Coordinates of C-alpha atoms and ligand atoms in Angstrom, one line a residue:
K1 CA 17.9 153.4 -28.9
T2 CA 17.2 153.3 -25.6
V3 CA 17.3 150.4 -23.2
E4 CA 13.7 151.3 -22.3
E5 CA 12.7 151.1 -26.0
I6 CA 14.0 147.6 -26.5
M7 CA 12.6 146.2 -23.4
R8 CA 8.9 147.7 -24.5
N9 CA 9.3 146.8 -28.1
S10 CA 10.5 142.8 -27.2
D11 CA 7.4 142.9 -24.5
L12 CA 5.2 143.7 -27.1
A13 CA 6.2 141.2 -29.3
L14 CA 5.9 138.7 -26.4
Y15 CA 2.2 139.9 -25.9
R16 CA 1.5 139.2 -29.4
A17 CA 3.3 135.8 -29.3
K18 CA 1.1 135.1 -25.9
D19 CA -2.1 136.5 -27.9
E20 CA -1.9 133.9 -30.6
G21 CA -1.7 130.9 -28.3
G22 CA 2.1 130.7 -27.4
G23 CA 4.6 128.7 -28.5
E24 CA 4.8 131.1 -31.4
H25 CA 7.7 133.3 -32.3
C26 CA 6.9 137.1 -33.2
Q27 CA 8.9 139.9 -33.9
Y28 CA 8.1 143.7 -33.0
E29 CA 6.3 145.9 -35.6
P30 CA 5.7 149.3 -35.1
T31 CA 1.7 148.6 -35.6
L32 CA 2.3 146.6 -32.2
H33 CA 2.9 149.8 -30.3
A34 CA 0.1 151.6 -32.3
H35 CA -2.4 149.0 -31.2
A36 CA -0.9 148.8 -27.4
E37 CA -1.3 152.9 -27.6
E38 CA -5.0 152.6 -28.5
R39 CA -5.6 149.9 -26.1
R40 CA -4.0 151.9 -23.4
K41 CA -6.4 155.0 -24.3
L42 CA -9.6 152.7 -24.4
E43 CA -8.7 151.3 -20.9
F44 CA -7.9 154.9 -19.8
S45 CA -12.1 156.1 -20.9
L46 CA -13.3 152.6 -19.9
R47 CA -11.9 153.0 -16.1
R48 CA -13.9 156.1 -16.1
A49 CA -17.0 154.9 -17.9
L50 CA -19.3 153.4 -15.0
E51 CA -18.6 156.9 -13.0
R52 CA -19.5 158.9 -16.1
D53 CA -22.6 157.0 -16.8
E54 CA -21.7 156.2 -20.2
F55 CA -22.9 152.6 -20.6
E56 CA -26.8 151.9 -21.7
L57 CA -28.6 148.6 -22.1
H58 CA -30.4 147.5 -25.0
Y59 CA -32.7 144.9 -25.1
Q60 CA -33.1 142.2 -27.8
P61 CA -36.8 140.0 -28.0
V62 CA -36.3 136.3 -27.5
V63 CA -39.7 135.1 -29.1
D64 CA -41.5 131.6 -28.5
A65 CA -41.1 129.8 -32.0
N66 CA -44.6 128.5 -32.0
E67 CA -47.0 130.8 -30.0
E68 CA -44.8 133.9 -31.5
T69 CA -45.1 135.8 -28.3
V70 CA -42.0 137.6 -26.6
V71 CA -40.8 135.5 -23.7
S72 CA -37.9 137.3 -22.6
F73 CA -35.3 140.1 -23.4
E74 CA -31.8 139.8 -23.7
A75 CA -29.8 142.8 -22.3
L76 CA -27.0 144.0 -24.3
I77 CA -24.4 146.4 -23.4
R78 CA -23.7 149.7 -25.4
W79 CA -20.8 152.1 -24.5
N80 CA -21.0 155.7 -25.6
S81 CA -17.8 157.1 -24.8
E82 CA -16.8 160.7 -24.6
E83 CA -13.4 160.1 -26.2
H84 CA -14.0 157.4 -28.6
G85 CA -17.8 157.6 -29.4
F86 CA -19.9 154.4 -29.6
V87 CA -17.7 151.4 -28.8
R88 CA -18.9 148.0 -29.6
P89 CA -18.9 145.2 -27.2
D90 CA -16.7 143.2 -29.2
K91 CA -14.3 145.7 -28.9
F92 CA -14.6 146.5 -25.2
I93 CA -15.7 143.5 -23.2
A94 CA -12.6 141.4 -23.8
L95 CA -10.6 144.5 -22.5
A96 CA -13.1 144.7 -19.5
E97 CA -12.3 141.3 -19.0
D98 CA -8.3 141.6 -19.2
T99 CA -8.5 144.2 -16.7
R100 CA -11.1 142.9 -14.5
L101 CA -13.3 145.7 -14.9
I102 CA -16.2 143.5 -16.0
V103 CA -16.7 142.8 -12.2
P104 CA -18.2 146.3 -11.5
I105 CA -19.4 146.7 -15.0
G106 CA -21.2 143.3 -15.0
A107 CA -22.6 143.9 -11.5
W108 CA -23.9 147.4 -13.0
V109 CA -25.6 145.3 -16.2
L110 CA -27.1 142.8 -13.5
E111 CA -28.5 145.6 -11.3
T112 CA -29.9 147.8 -14.4
A113 CA -31.3 144.9 -16.0
C114 CA -33.2 143.7 -13.1
L115 CA -34.4 147.5 -12.2
E116 CA -35.8 147.3 -15.7
A117 CA -37.5 144.2 -15.7
V118 CA -39.4 144.7 -12.8
N119 CA -41.9 147.3 -14.8
W120 CA -42.7 144.4 -17.2
P121 CA -45.3 141.7 -17.0
T122 CA -43.9 139.0 -14.7
H123 CA -44.1 136.4 -17.5
V124 CA -41.3 138.0 -19.7
R125 CA -37.9 137.2 -18.2
I126 CA -34.8 139.4 -18.4
A127 CA -31.3 137.6 -19.8
V128 CA -28.4 138.8 -18.7
N129 CA -24.8 137.9 -20.1
V130 CA -22.3 136.9 -17.4
S131 CA -18.3 136.7 -18.1
P132 CA -16.6 133.9 -16.3
I133 CA -14.5 136.5 -14.5
Q134 CA -17.6 137.6 -12.6
F135 CA -18.4 134.1 -11.9
Q136 CA -14.7 133.7 -10.3
K137 CA -15.8 136.3 -7.9
S138 CA -16.4 134.7 -4.5
N139 CA -19.5 137.1 -3.8
F140 CA -20.9 136.4 -7.3
V141 CA -23.9 134.5 -6.0
S142 CA -25.0 137.1 -3.4
S143 CA -24.6 140.0 -6.0
V144 CA -27.1 138.1 -8.2
L145 CA -29.5 137.7 -4.9
N146 CA -28.9 141.4 -4.0
S147 CA -29.7 142.7 -7.7
I148 CA -33.0 140.7 -7.7
A149 CA -33.9 141.7 -4.0
A150 CA -33.2 145.2 -4.7
S151 CA -35.4 145.4 -7.8
G152 CA -38.2 143.1 -6.6
I153 CA -38.6 140.8 -9.6
E154 CA -38.9 137.1 -8.9
P155 CA -35.8 135.1 -9.3
E156 CA -37.6 133.0 -11.9
Q157 CA -37.7 135.8 -14.1
L158 CA -34.1 136.2 -14.3
E159 CA -31.9 134.0 -16.8
L160 CA -28.1 134.1 -16.8
E161 CA -26.3 133.4 -20.0
I162 CA -22.9 131.8 -19.6
T163 CA -20.4 130.6 -22.4
E164 CA -18.7 127.4 -22.4
S165 CA -15.2 129.3 -21.7
V166 CA -16.6 129.4 -18.1
F167 CA -15.4 125.8 -17.8
L168 CA -11.8 126.3 -18.5
E169 CA -11.6 128.1 -15.4
G170 CA -12.9 127.8 -11.9
G171 CA -13.3 123.9 -12.2
S172 CA -16.0 122.1 -9.8
G173 CA -16.5 125.4 -7.9
N174 CA -18.6 126.6 -10.9
V175 CA -20.9 123.7 -10.4
E176 CA -21.6 124.8 -6.9
I177 CA -22.4 128.6 -8.0
F178 CA -24.7 126.8 -10.7
N179 CA -26.5 125.0 -8.1
S180 CA -26.7 127.7 -5.8
L181 CA -28.5 129.8 -8.4
K182 CA -30.8 127.0 -9.4
R183 CA -31.9 126.6 -5.8
V184 CA -33.3 129.9 -5.7
G185 CA -34.9 129.9 -8.9
V186 CA -32.5 131.6 -11.2
R187 CA -32.7 130.4 -15.2
L188 CA -29.0 129.4 -16.6
A189 CA -28.4 129.4 -20.2
L190 CA -25.3 128.1 -22.4
D191 CA -24.7 131.1 -24.8
D192 CA -23.0 130.7 -28.2
F193 CA -23.4 127.0 -28.0
G194 CA -21.0 124.9 -30.5
T195 CA -18.5 128.1 -31.2
G196 CA -16.2 127.0 -28.1
Y197 CA -15.0 124.1 -26.4
S198 CA -18.5 122.4 -26.7
A199 CA -17.4 119.3 -24.5
L200 CA -20.9 117.8 -24.2
G201 CA -19.7 116.7 -20.4
Y202 CA -20.6 120.5 -19.6
L203 CA -24.1 119.7 -20.1
Q204 CA -23.9 116.8 -17.8
K205 CA -22.3 118.7 -15.0
A206 CA -24.3 121.9 -15.2
P207 CA -28.0 122.4 -14.7
F208 CA -28.8 124.6 -17.7
D209 CA -32.5 125.4 -18.5
K210 CA -31.7 126.5 -22.0
I211 CA -29.0 126.2 -25.0
K212 CA -28.2 129.1 -27.4
I213 CA -27.4 127.9 -30.6
D214 CA -24.8 130.1 -31.8
Q215 CA -25.8 132.5 -35.0
S216 CA -23.1 131.0 -37.3
F217 CA -25.2 128.0 -37.4
V218 CA -28.5 129.6 -38.1
K219 CA -27.1 131.9 -40.8
G220 CA -27.4 130.6 -44.1
A221 CA -28.9 127.3 -42.8
A222 CA -31.9 127.9 -45.4
E223 CA -29.3 127.5 -48.0
V224 CA -29.0 124.7 -50.3
G225 CA -26.4 122.2 -49.7
S226 CA -25.6 123.8 -46.1
V227 CA -24.8 121.4 -43.2
N228 CA -26.0 124.1 -40.7
A229 CA -29.7 122.6 -40.7
A230 CA -28.0 119.3 -39.4
I231 CA -25.8 120.8 -36.9
V232 CA -28.9 122.6 -35.5
A233 CA -31.1 119.6 -36.0
S234 CA -28.9 117.5 -33.7
I235 CA -28.5 120.3 -31.1
V236 CA -32.0 120.6 -30.8
S237 CA -32.4 116.7 -30.3
L238 CA -29.5 116.6 -27.6
A239 CA -31.3 119.8 -25.8
E240 CA -34.8 117.9 -25.9
T241 CA -33.2 114.6 -24.6
L242 CA -32.0 116.5 -21.7
G243 CA -35.3 118.7 -21.2
M244 CA -33.9 122.0 -22.1
D245 CA -34.9 124.8 -24.3
T246 CA -33.2 125.9 -27.3
T247 CA -32.9 129.6 -28.8
A248 CA -31.6 130.0 -32.2
E249 CA -29.6 133.1 -32.7
G250 CA -29.5 135.4 -35.3
A251 CA -32.6 134.5 -37.5
E252 CA -32.5 137.1 -40.1
T253 CA -34.9 136.1 -42.7
M254 CA -38.4 134.4 -42.9
K255 CA -36.8 131.5 -44.5
E256 CA -34.3 131.2 -41.7
L257 CA -37.3 131.3 -39.1
E258 CA -39.3 128.7 -41.0
L259 CA -36.2 126.3 -40.9
V260 CA -35.5 126.7 -37.2
R261 CA -39.2 126.4 -36.4
D262 CA -39.3 123.2 -38.4
L263 CA -36.0 122.0 -37.0
G264 CA -38.0 122.2 -33.8
C265 CA -35.9 125.0 -32.1
S266 CA -38.4 126.3 -29.1
H267 CA -36.9 130.0 -29.3
V268 CA -36.0 132.4 -31.8
Q269 CA -34.0 135.5 -31.5
G270 CA -32.9 137.5 -34.3
Y271 CA -33.4 140.4 -36.6
V272 CA -36.7 139.0 -38.2
Y273 CA -38.3 139.5 -34.9
G274 CA -36.5 142.4 -33.4
K275 CA -33.1 143.9 -33.3
P276 CA -31.4 145.1 -29.7
M277 CA -33.5 148.2 -28.7
N278 CA -33.6 151.0 -26.4
V279 CA -35.6 150.3 -23.2
E280 CA -38.9 152.3 -24.3
S281 CA -38.9 150.4 -27.6
A282 CA -38.5 147.3 -25.5
Ligands
G301 O1 -25.2 143.5 -29.3 P1 -23.9 142.5 -29.4 O2 -23.2 143.4 -30.4 O3 -24.6 143.3 -28.2 O4 -23.1 142.0 -28.4 C1 -21.4 141.6 -28.9 C2 -21.3 140.6 -28.1 O5 -21.1 141.1 -26.4 C3 -22.3 139.1 -27.7 O6 -21.5 138.3 -27.6 C4 -22.5 139.6 -26.1 O7 -23.0 138.5 -25.4 C5 -21.6 140.5 -25.4 N1 -22.5 141.1 -24.5 C6 -23.2 142.1 -24.7 N2 -23.5 142.7 -23.2 C7 -22.6 141.9 -22.3 C8 -22.8 142.0 -20.9 O8 -23.5 143.0 -20.4 N3 -21.8 141.5 -20.4 C9 -20.8 140.5 -20.9 N4 -20.3 139.7 -20.4 N5 -21.0 140.4 -22.4 C10 -22.3 141.1 -23.0
G302 O1 -23.1 136.1 -28.2 P1 -24.3 136.6 -27.7 O2 -25.5 135.5 -28.0 O3 -24.7 137.2 -26.3 O4 -24.7 137.9 -28.3 C1 -26.2 138.6 -29.0 C2 -25.2 139.3 -30.1 O5 -26.1 138.8 -31.6 C3 -25.3 140.4 -30.2 O6 -24.2 141.4 -30.7 C4 -26.5 140.7 -31.1 O7 -26.8 142.2 -31.5 C5 -26.5 140.1 -32.2 N1 -27.7 139.4 -32.9 C6 -28.8 139.2 -32.6 N2 -29.6 138.6 -33.7 C7 -29.3 139.0 -34.6 C8 -29.3 138.8 -35.9 O8 -30.5 138.4 -36.5 N3 -28.4 139.0 -37.0 C9 -27.0 139.3 -36.5 N4 -26.3 139.6 -37.6 N5 -26.6 139.7 -35.4 C10 -27.7 139.5 -34.2
MN303 MN1 -25.8 136.3 -24.7

């Protein structure tokens, strides 16, 4: 009925079209407005979550496949929002990236995880997920170094998990960042391998210590006729050639565990060994 409403609704349809990758034509529907409203509310709460101390880190063990000893824990963020209750990372990490709130949130994760890890035996590493948006900030390397120094852990105890999408942005600047981190001894892991853009050239460009094989390949790999085992085996042989470790993610059953061990994965992370747990349990 009003110009404002027409503008708003066509904007929402436009966002939808862009979200779907562009080159698309979308019509306005009332649900778009409802979604935008929900997102606006979530963003409002997310902007206050840090100061209200609503985040917590959980830790999931990563186990040496042959020795069956814990080699590291991956820090996984949890948000208990006053307005929205428990919100899953899948629901708020993307929003935090869109709004760049991931920069302060990611810095908090890094600091908190390092401060926790200093209480652990020095052979147990802490793995922290890093968003490509954090990477683009010019002070990323110094913020990593500050977190290490402030906590007192050794740089070798810290492993950063980076997804392939980091290569879509930033270009050659990323490689310099990787190299600076490597020089001080921080370890790098390529997360969710196989789900994204997986151009093998990435492996050549960046000095990763580890490839994390996405759980979609591990799940069901033990079932008869599954091609997943073949995919896992080829990732392992690629990683071995390049001198990298492999972590099979999302192993839930003994069968899956045995399979990924037989396929040569050097590490396993999954419910079969432990779910993400609070700091006391870790
Ligand atoms: O437990 P799980 O539901 O925690 O995590 C879901 C997703 O959220 C995973 O893909 C994980 O990489 C991501 N995630 C969890 N914690 C963090 C974090 O601290 N920073 C970033 N960037 N991603 C995270
Ligand atoms: O994308 P990233 O590897 O950072 O995310 C790890 C995610 O995998 C977290 O959401 C964690 O809770 C989940 N996860 C870890 N192990 C298992 C598992 O054995 N089964 C399932 N379903 N999810 C898992
Ligand atoms: Mn991860």
